[in-house]
GROMACS .gro file of C-alpha atoms in nm:
model
   66
    1MET     CA    1   0.000   0.000   0.000
    2LYS     CA    2   0.139   0.340  -0.097
    3THR     CA    3   0.126   0.641   0.130
    4LYS     CA    4   0.102   1.009   0.032
    5SER     CA    5   0.477   1.027  -0.016
    6GLY     CA    6   0.461   0.747  -0.269
    7ARG     CA    7   0.681   0.510  -0.073
    8PRO     CA    8   0.523   0.176   0.016
    9GLY     CA    9   0.522   0.048   0.375
   10ARG     CA   10   0.594   0.377   0.551
   11ALA     CA   11   0.409   0.435   0.878
   12THR     CA   12   0.224   0.761   0.921
   13GLY     CA   13   0.286   1.011   1.199
   14ALA     CA   14  -0.029   0.899   1.384
   15ARG     CA   15   0.162   0.620   1.552
   16LYS     CA   16   0.430   0.853   1.683
   17SER     CA   17   0.183   1.101   1.836
   18LYS     CA   18   0.025   0.847   2.074
   19PRO     CA   19   0.082   0.931   2.440
   20ARG     CA   20   0.294   0.679   2.624
   21ILE     CA   21   0.182   0.535   2.955
   22LYS     CA   22   0.450   0.519   3.219
   23PRO     CA   23   0.416   0.266   3.503
   24LEU     CA   24   0.389   0.413   3.852
   25PRO     CA   25   0.603   0.284   4.136
   26PRO     CA   26   0.393   0.128   4.416
   27THR     CA   27   0.522   0.390   4.658
   28ALA     CA   28   0.382   0.682   4.455
   29ALA     CA   29   0.085   0.871   4.597
   30GLU     CA   30  -0.108   0.816   4.272
   31ALA     CA   31  -0.078   0.438   4.309
   32ARG     CA   32  -0.284   0.423   4.629
   33ASP     CA   33  -0.595   0.206   4.629
   34GLU     CA   34  -0.890   0.442   4.627
   35GLY     CA   35  -1.157   0.181   4.553
   36PRO     CA   36  -1.497   0.158   4.719
   37ARG     CA   37  -1.511   0.035   5.076
   38LEU     CA   38  -1.767  -0.221   5.185
   39ILE     CA   39  -1.896  -0.144   5.532
   40PRO     CA   40  -2.109  -0.407   5.704
   41LEU     CA   41  -2.441  -0.261   5.817
   42GLY     CA   42  -2.488  -0.489   6.115
   43PRO     CA   43  -2.495  -0.846   6.236
   44LEU     CA   44  -2.763  -0.943   5.981
   45ARG     CA   45  -2.655  -1.183   5.710
   46GLU     CA   46  -2.799  -1.157   5.365
   47PRO     CA   47  -2.923  -1.491   5.229
   48THR     CA   48  -2.705  -1.625   4.952
   49GLY     CA   49  -2.966  -1.862   4.814
   50LEU     CA   50  -2.769  -2.171   4.913
   51GLU     CA   51  -2.955  -2.219   5.240
   52HIS     CA   52  -3.259  -2.343   5.048
   53TYR     CA   53  -3.055  -2.607   4.866
   54LEU     CA   54  -2.876  -2.712   5.183
   55ALA     CA   55  -3.212  -2.760   5.355
   56LEU     CA   56  -3.335  -2.972   5.062
   57ALA     CA   57  -3.019  -3.183   5.079
   58ASP     CA   58  -3.069  -3.238   5.453
   59VAL     CA   59  -3.427  -3.350   5.390
   60ALA     CA   60  -3.315  -3.584   5.110
   61LEU     CA   61  -3.047  -3.740   5.334
   62GLY     CA   62  -3.293  -3.779   5.619
   63VAL     CA   63  -3.096  -3.555   5.852
   64LYS     CA   64  -3.376  -3.302   5.879
   65LYS     CA   65  -3.752  -3.338   5.863
   66LYS     CA   66  -3.965  -3.134   5.623
   0.00000   0.00000   0.00000
């Protein structure tokens, strides 16, 4: 493929103008973890949905009555 200059295979200047990303050292202030914090609201547990299946398994094994 020919470019504007007429020479085949020459890269355009678009590649050279891309900003480079430099890695941050872990000790830099910008590298701190600023993610969301999960704060428990109390001693209540939210059901995961597995309790129902565990109860069915206990009934099937005869460990627990319906």
